Amino acid sequence: MPTYGYRCSSCGHEFEIHQRVSDQPLAVCPKCQGKLTKILYPVGIAFKGSGFYTTDYRGSGTASSGNGSGPAPESKPDGKSEPKSEPKPESKPASGD
């Protein structure tokens, strides 16, 4: 049976109760006989098993979505830069004209 949360709008009393899905929601506070409202709780989901892409997860950010909505990641130099060779001047053979 699922657990439902209720809050009294008069006295602010909050409580949880196990009810069947087919049961009618409670309407009267057990403490002050005021009006009850049902509390909605957020539900977390986790994609487990095969058949999901790495872009389905919001976590580590290792997968790139490629939609261009955010700034492009900048590459940081790690101190191991390779020496750049200078371009060699072209030597043209002397023409006999």
mmCIF file of N, CA and C in Angstrom:
data_model
loop_
_atom_site.group_PDB
_atom_site.id
_atom_site.type_symbol
_atom_site.label_atom_id
_atom_site.label_comp_id
_atom_site.label_asym_id
_atom_site.label_seq_id
_atom_site.Cartn_x
_atom_site.Cartn_y
_atom_site.Cartn_z
ATOM 1 N N MET A 1 0.839 -1.187 0.000
ATOM 2 C CA MET A 1 0.000 0.000 0.000
ATOM 3 C C MET A 1 0.880 1.244 0.000
ATOM 4 N N PRO A 2 0.519 2.232 -0.783
ATOM 5 C CA PRO A 2 1.298 3.474 -0.809
ATOM 6 C C PRO A 2 1.075 4.316 0.447
ATOM 7 N N THR A 3 2.055 5.152 0.721
ATOM 8 C CA THR A 3 1.974 6.079 1.844
ATOM 9 C C THR A 3 1.623 7.458 1.311
ATOM 10 N N TYR A 4 0.605 8.069 1.885
ATOM 11 C CA TYR A 4 0.168 9.405 1.482
ATOM 12 C C TYR A 4 0.389 10.369 2.632
ATOM 13 N N GLY A 5 0.792 11.581 2.292
ATOM 14 C CA GLY A 5 0.979 12.616 3.293
ATOM 15 C C GLY A 5 -0.160 13.614 3.240
ATOM 16 N N TYR A 6 -0.553 14.101 4.412
ATOM 17 C CA TYR A 6 -1.631 15.087 4.509
ATOM 18 C C TYR A 6 -1.181 16.237 5.393
ATOM 19 N N ARG A 7 -1.726 17.433 5.123
ATOM 20 C CA ARG A 7 -1.455 18.621 5.932
ATOM 21 C C ARG A 7 -2.779 19.326 6.193
ATOM 22 N N CYS A 8 -2.969 19.726 7.451
ATOM 23 C CA CYS A 8 -4.174 20.452 7.820
ATOM 24 C C CYS A 8 -3.979 21.927 7.488
ATOM 25 N N SER A 9 -4.961 22.514 6.825
ATOM 26 C CA SER A 9 -4.861 23.934 6.475
ATOM 27 C C SER A 9 -5.183 24.832 7.667
ATOM 28 N N SER A 10 -5.809 24.283 8.714
ATOM 29 C CA SER A 10 -6.151 25.087 9.897
ATOM 30 C C SER A 10 -5.024 25.118 10.921
ATOM 31 N N CYS A 11 -4.602 23.927 11.379
ATOM 32 C CA CYS A 11 -3.602 23.876 12.453
ATOM 33 C C CYS A 11 -2.198 23.563 11.959
ATOM 34 N N GLY A 12 -2.031 23.163 10.700
ATOM 35 C CA GLY A 12 -0.714 22.878 10.149
ATOM 36 C C GLY A 12 -0.184 21.493 10.482
ATOM 37 N N HIS A 13 -1.007 20.643 11.094
ATOM 38 C CA HIS A 13 -0.601 19.280 11.450
ATOM 39 C C HIS A 13 -0.315 18.476 10.181
ATOM 40 N N GLU A 14 0.857 17.817 10.148
ATOM 41 C CA GLU A 14 1.229 16.970 9.012
ATOM 42 C C GLU A 14 1.374 15.541 9.488
ATOM 43 N N PHE A 15 0.912 14.609 8.670
ATOM 44 C CA PHE A 15 1.054 13.195 9.004
ATOM 45 C C PHE A 15 1.010 12.374 7.728
ATOM 46 N N GLU A 16 1.462 11.123 7.850
ATOM 47 C CA GLU A 16 1.447 10.183 6.734
ATOM 48 C C GLU A 16 0.592 8.994 7.122
ATOM 49 N N ILE A 17 -0.059 8.405 6.145
ATOM 50 C CA ILE A 17 -0.920 7.256 6.400
ATOM 51 C C ILE A 17 -0.837 6.297 5.212
ATOM 52 N N HIS A 18 -0.884 4.996 5.512
ATOM 53 C CA HIS A 18 -0.911 3.972 4.464
ATOM 54 C C HIS A 18 -2.358 3.792 4.018
ATOM 55 N N GLN A 19 -2.594 3.979 2.735
ATOM 56 C CA GLN A 19 -3.932 3.816 2.175
ATOM 57 C C GLN A 19 -3.842 3.052 0.872
ATOM 58 N N ARG A 20 -4.907 2.384 0.549
ATOM 59 C CA ARG A 20 -4.996 1.744 -0.760
ATOM 60 C C ARG A 20 -5.253 2.814 -1.814
ATOM 61 N N VAL A 21 -4.903 2.506 -3.030
ATOM 62 C CA VAL A 21 -5.128 3.446 -4.121
ATOM 63 C C VAL A 21 -6.623 3.673 -4.318
ATOM 64 N N SER A 22 -7.417 2.651 -4.074
ATOM 65 C CA SER A 22 -8.864 2.754 -4.273
ATOM 66 C C SER A 22 -9.580 3.472 -3.123
ATOM 67 N N ASP A 23 -8.908 3.709 -1.989
ATOM 68 C CA ASP A 23 -9.528 4.403 -0.856
ATOM 69 C C ASP A 23 -9.741 5.880 -1.162
ATOM 70 N N GLN A 24 -10.769 6.449 -0.563
ATOM 71 C CA GLN A 24 -11.039 7.881 -0.692
ATOM 72 C C GLN A 24 -10.007 8.660 0.122
ATOM 73 N N PRO A 25 -9.516 9.802 -0.381
ATOM 74 C CA PRO A 25 -8.565 10.596 0.398
ATOM 75 C C PRO A 25 -9.230 11.163 1.649
ATOM 76 N N LEU A 26 -8.421 11.334 2.702
ATOM 77 C CA LEU A 26 -8.941 11.895 3.943
ATOM 78 C C LEU A 26 -9.287 13.358 3.734
ATOM 79 N N ALA A 27 -10.297 13.848 4.451
ATOM 80 C CA ALA A 27 -10.744 15.225 4.279
ATOM 81 C C ALA A 27 -10.747 16.005 5.586
ATOM 82 N N VAL A 28 -10.745 15.303 6.750
ATOM 83 C CA VAL A 28 -10.880 15.965 8.046
ATOM 84 C C VAL A 28 -9.656 15.668 8.901
ATOM 85 N N CYS A 29 -9.088 16.715 9.518
ATOM 86 C CA CYS A 29 -7.918 16.581 10.385
ATOM 87 C C CYS A 29 -8.311 15.828 11.660
ATOM 88 N N PRO A 30 -7.506 14.830 12.072
ATOM 89 C CA PRO A 30 -7.835 14.096 13.295
ATOM 90 C C PRO A 30 -7.630 14.926 14.572
ATOM 91 N N LYS A 31 -6.872 16.026 14.510
ATOM 92 C CA LYS A 31 -6.618 16.842 15.699
ATOM 93 C C LYS A 31 -7.658 17.941 15.888
ATOM 94 N N CYS A 32 -7.932 18.720 14.817
ATOM 95 C CA CYS A 32 -8.785 19.908 14.984
ATOM 96 C C CYS A 32 -10.041 19.881 14.118
ATOM 97 N N GLN A 33 -10.244 18.812 13.364
ATOM 98 C CA GLN A 33 -11.393 18.671 12.466
ATOM 99 C C GLN A 33 -11.369 19.689 11.320
ATOM 100 N N GLY A 34 -10.162 20.232 11.008
ATOM 101 C CA GLY A 34 -10.019 21.169 9.896
ATOM 102 C C GLY A 34 -9.900 20.436 8.566
ATOM 103 N N LYS A 35 -9.757 21.199 7.493
ATOM 104 C CA LYS A 35 -9.693 20.638 6.146
ATOM 105 C C LYS A 35 -8.271 20.159 5.843
ATOM 106 N N LEU A 36 -8.144 18.952 5.286
ATOM 107 C CA LEU A 36 -6.850 18.377 4.922
ATOM 108 C C LEU A 36 -6.573 18.561 3.440
ATOM 109 N N THR A 37 -5.297 18.738 3.126
ATOM 110 C CA THR A 37 -4.849 18.732 1.737
ATOM 111 C C THR A 37 -3.776 17.663 1.599
ATOM 112 N N LYS A 38 -3.766 16.998 0.456
ATOM 113 C CA LYS A 38 -2.793 15.932 0.216
ATOM 114 C C LYS A 38 -1.460 16.547 -0.181
ATOM 115 N N ILE A 39 -0.376 16.015 0.384
ATOM 116 C CA ILE A 39 0.976 16.484 0.076
ATOM 117 C C ILE A 39 1.535 15.603 -1.037
ATOM 118 N N LEU A 40 2.049 16.223 -2.075
ATOM 119 C CA LEU A 40 2.673 15.487 -3.171
ATOM 120 C C LEU A 40 4.177 15.474 -2.964
ATOM 121 N N TYR A 41 4.765 14.290 -2.997
ATOM 122 C CA TYR A 41 6.195 14.133 -2.805
ATOM 123 C C TYR A 41 6.873 13.897 -4.152
ATOM 124 N N PRO A 42 8.071 14.465 -4.366
ATOM 125 C CA PRO A 42 8.797 14.201 -5.616
ATOM 126 C C PRO A 42 9.332 12.774 -5.627
ATOM 127 N N VAL A 43 9.391 12.213 -6.804
ATOM 128 C CA VAL A 43 9.855 10.844 -6.959
ATOM 129 C C VAL A 43 11.120 10.854 -7.801
ATOM 130 N N GLY A 44 12.160 10.209 -7.315
ATOM 131 C CA GLY A 44 13.403 10.099 -8.069
ATOM 132 C C GLY A 44 13.389 8.852 -8.928
ATOM 133 N N ILE A 45 13.985 8.955 -10.107
ATOM 134 C CA ILE A 45 14.066 7.797 -10.987
ATOM 135 C C ILE A 45 15.528 7.516 -11.300
ATOM 136 N N ALA A 46 15.813 6.271 -11.591
ATOM 137 C CA ALA A 46 17.164 5.873 -11.987
ATOM 138 C C ALA A 46 17.044 4.919 -13.165
ATOM 139 N N PHE A 47 17.812 5.182 -14.205
ATOM 140 C CA PHE A 47 17.828 4.317 -15.370
ATOM 141 C C PHE A 47 18.827 3.202 -15.106
ATOM 142 N N LYS A 48 18.338 1.980 -14.988
ATOM 143 C CA LYS A 48 19.210 0.837 -14.732
ATOM 144 C C LYS A 48 19.027 -0.184 -15.837
ATOM 145 N N GLY A 49 20.070 -0.941 -16.074
ATOM 146 C CA GLY A 49 19.989 -1.984 -17.070
ATOM 147 C C GLY A 49 20.504 -1.521 -18.422
ATOM 148 N N SER A 50 20.375 -2.382 -19.392
ATOM 149 C CA SER A 50 20.854 -2.038 -20.726
ATOM 150 C C SER A 50 19.758 -1.315 -21.488
ATOM 151 N N GLY A 51 20.140 -0.659 -22.556
ATOM 152 C CA GLY A 51 19.163 0.018 -23.386
ATOM 153 C C GLY A 51 19.069 1.507 -23.157
ATOM 154 N N PHE A 52 19.968 2.061 -22.367
ATOM 155 C CA PHE A 52 19.958 3.495 -22.125
ATOM 156 C C PHE A 52 21.268 4.089 -22.611
ATOM 157 N N TYR A 53 21.205 5.282 -23.139
ATOM 158 C CA TYR A 53 22.393 5.974 -23.597
ATOM 159 C C TYR A 53 23.006 6.756 -22.447
ATOM 160 N N THR A 54 24.279 7.102 -22.582
ATOM 161 C CA THR A 54 24.922 7.892 -21.534
ATOM 162 C C THR A 54 24.339 9.285 -21.452
ATOM 163 N N THR A 55 23.704 9.748 -22.509
ATOM 164 C CA THR A 55 23.082 11.071 -22.463
ATOM 165 C C THR A 55 21.754 11.052 -21.717
ATOM 166 N N ASP A 56 21.268 9.871 -21.346
ATOM 167 C CA ASP A 56 20.032 9.778 -20.574
ATOM 168 C C ASP A 56 20.242 10.217 -19.133
ATOM 169 N N TYR A 57 21.479 10.232 -18.674
ATOM 170 C CA TYR A 57 21.779 10.594 -17.299
ATOM 171 C C TYR A 57 22.161 12.057 -17.226
ATOM 172 N N ARG A 58 21.877 12.691 -16.116
ATOM 173 C CA ARG A 58 22.162 14.106 -15.946
ATOM 174 C C ARG A 58 23.496 14.301 -15.237
ATOM 175 N N GLY A 59 24.053 13.297 -14.650
ATOM 176 C CA GLY A 59 25.184 13.339 -13.741
ATOM 177 C C GLY A 59 26.491 13.943 -14.189
ATOM 178 N N SER A 60 27.467 13.132 -14.516
ATOM 179 C CA SER A 60 28.861 13.535 -14.612
ATOM 180 C C SER A 60 29.161 14.532 -15.716
ATOM 181 N N GLY A 61 28.375 14.592 -16.736
ATOM 182 C CA GLY A 61 28.603 15.552 -17.808
ATOM 183 C C GLY A 61 29.697 15.119 -18.767
ATOM 184 N N THR A 62 30.068 13.835 -18.761
ATOM 185 C CA THR A 62 31.101 13.372 -19.668
ATOM 186 C C THR A 62 30.585 13.260 -21.093
ATOM 187 N N ALA A 63 29.310 13.027 -21.246
ATOM 188 C CA ALA A 63 28.744 12.936 -22.587
ATOM 189 C C ALA A 63 28.329 14.324 -23.047
ATOM 190 N N SER A 64 28.643 14.634 -24.278
ATOM 191 C CA SER A 64 28.298 15.943 -24.822
ATOM 192 C C SER A 64 27.013 15.821 -25.611
ATOM 193 N N SER A 65 26.083 16.703 -25.348
ATOM 194 C CA SER A 65 24.811 16.630 -26.052
ATOM 195 C C SER A 65 24.925 17.160 -27.471
ATOM 196 N N GLY A 66 25.847 18.090 -27.704
ATOM 197 C CA GLY A 66 26.081 18.587 -29.048
ATOM 198 C C GLY A 66 24.998 19.495 -29.572
ATOM 199 N N ASN A 67 24.151 20.041 -28.717
ATOM 200 C CA ASN A 67 23.090 20.905 -29.203
ATOM 201 C C ASN A 67 23.510 22.359 -29.276
ATOM 202 N N GLY A 68 24.681 22.697 -28.767
ATOM 203 C CA GLY A 68 25.201 24.040 -28.895
ATOM 204 C C GLY A 68 24.560 25.045 -27.969
ATOM 205 N N SER A 69 23.812 24.609 -26.985
ATOM 206 C CA SER A 69 23.139 25.557 -26.107
ATOM 207 C C SER A 69 24.087 26.161 -25.085
ATOM 208 N N GLY A 70 25.150 25.468 -24.741
ATOM 209 C CA GLY A 70 26.083 25.977 -23.746
ATOM 210 C C GLY A 70 27.388 26.378 -24.384
ATOM 211 N N PRO A 71 28.254 27.024 -23.609
ATOM 212 C CA PRO A 71 29.548 27.403 -24.159
ATOM 213 C C PRO A 71 30.412 26.173 -24.403
ATOM 214 N N ALA A 72 31.261 26.271 -25.393
ATOM 215 C CA ALA A 72 32.136 25.158 -25.721
ATOM 216 C C ALA A 72 33.188 25.010 -24.634
ATOM 217 N N PRO A 73 33.519 23.776 -24.241
ATOM 218 C CA PRO A 73 34.533 23.589 -23.210
ATOM 219 C C PRO A 73 35.906 24.006 -23.728
ATOM 220 N N GLU A 74 36.643 24.677 -22.883
ATOM 221 C CA GLU A 74 37.972 25.136 -23.270
ATOM 222 C C GLU A 74 38.996 24.086 -22.889
ATOM 223 N N SER A 75 39.970 23.872 -23.775
ATOM 224 C CA SER A 75 41.024 22.926 -23.451
ATOM 225 C C SER A 75 42.090 23.651 -22.646
ATOM 226 N N LYS A 76 42.500 23.014 -21.571
ATOM 227 C CA LYS A 76 43.497 23.626 -20.698
ATOM 228 C C LYS A 76 44.855 22.994 -20.985
ATOM 229 N N PRO A 77 45.898 23.802 -21.101
ATOM 230 C CA PRO A 77 47.219 23.216 -21.325
ATOM 231 C C PRO A 77 47.669 22.494 -20.065
ATOM 232 N N ASP A 78 48.274 21.333 -20.268
ATOM 233 C CA ASP A 78 48.723 20.552 -19.128
ATOM 234 C C ASP A 78 50.229 20.649 -18.917
ATOM 235 N N GLY A 79 50.878 21.603 -19.564
ATOM 236 C CA GLY A 79 52.308 21.811 -19.361
ATOM 237 C C GLY A 79 53.178 20.925 -20.234
ATOM 238 N N LYS A 80 52.598 20.059 -21.001
ATOM 239 C CA LYS A 80 53.366 19.157 -21.857
ATOM 240 C C LYS A 80 53.203 19.579 -23.307
ATOM 241 N N SER A 81 53.515 20.808 -23.588
ATOM 242 C CA SER A 81 53.349 21.284 -24.955
ATOM 243 C C SER A 81 54.500 20.776 -25.813
ATOM 244 N N GLU A 82 54.160 20.368 -27.006
ATOM 245 C CA GLU A 82 55.176 19.870 -27.923
ATOM 246 C C GLU A 82 55.869 21.055 -28.583
ATOM 247 N N PRO A 83 57.182 20.953 -28.801
ATOM 248 C CA PRO A 83 57.877 22.056 -29.474
ATOM 249 C C PRO A 83 57.385 22.157 -30.911
ATOM 250 N N LYS A 84 57.078 23.362 -31.306
ATOM 251 C CA LYS A 84 56.575 23.572 -32.657
ATOM 252 C C LYS A 84 57.755 23.831 -33.582
ATOM 253 N N SER A 85 57.773 23.102 -34.680
ATOM 254 C CA SER A 85 58.865 23.297 -35.633
ATOM 255 C C SER A 85 58.513 24.455 -36.556
ATOM 256 N N GLU A 86 59.512 25.249 -36.868
ATOM 257 C CA GLU A 86 59.299 26.387 -37.751
ATOM 258 C C GLU A 86 59.211 25.892 -39.180
ATOM 259 N N PRO A 87 58.402 26.523 -39.995
ATOM 260 C CA PRO A 87 58.300 26.078 -41.388
ATOM 261 C C PRO A 87 59.622 26.319 -42.117
ATOM 262 N N LYS A 88 60.002 25.347 -42.929
ATOM 263 C CA LYS A 88 61.256 25.451 -43.680
ATOM 264 C C LYS A 88 61.018 26.307 -44.911
ATOM 265 N N PRO A 89 61.977 27.175 -45.237
ATOM 266 C CA PRO A 89 61.818 27.980 -46.451
ATOM 267 C C PRO A 89 61.905 27.080 -47.681
ATOM 268 N N GLU A 90 61.057 27.386 -48.644
ATOM 269 C CA GLU A 90 61.056 26.583 -49.860
ATOM 270 C C GLU A 90 62.244 26.974 -50.730
ATOM 271 N N SER A 91 62.912 25.970 -51.229
ATOM 272 C CA SER A 91 64.029 26.260 -52.140
ATOM 273 C C SER A 91 63.600 25.839 -53.540
ATOM 274 N N LYS A 92 63.614 26.816 -54.432
ATOM 275 C CA LYS A 92 63.211 26.541 -55.805
ATOM 276 C C LYS A 92 64.475 26.347 -56.641
ATOM 277 N N PRO A 93 64.447 25.350 -57.499
ATOM 278 C CA PRO A 93 65.623 25.172 -58.362
ATOM 279 C C PRO A 93 65.719 26.341 -59.350
ATOM 280 N N ALA A 94 66.921 26.735 -59.606
ATOM 281 C CA ALA A 94 67.139 27.854 -60.533
ATOM 282 C C ALA A 94 66.710 27.430 -61.923
ATOM 283 N N SER A 95 65.926 28.256 -62.526
ATOM 284 C CA SER A 95 65.460 27.926 -63.868
ATOM 285 C C SER A 95 66.465 28.448 -64.898
ATOM 286 N N GLY A 96 66.563 27.778 -65.980
ATOM 287 C CA GLY A 96 67.533 28.138 -67.006
ATOM 288 C C GLY A 96 66.991 29.118 -68.005
ATOM 289 N N ASP A 97 66.065 29.939 -67.743
ATOM 290 C CA ASP A 97 65.513 30.891 -68.707
ATOM 291 C C ASP A 97 66.407 32.036 -68.934
#
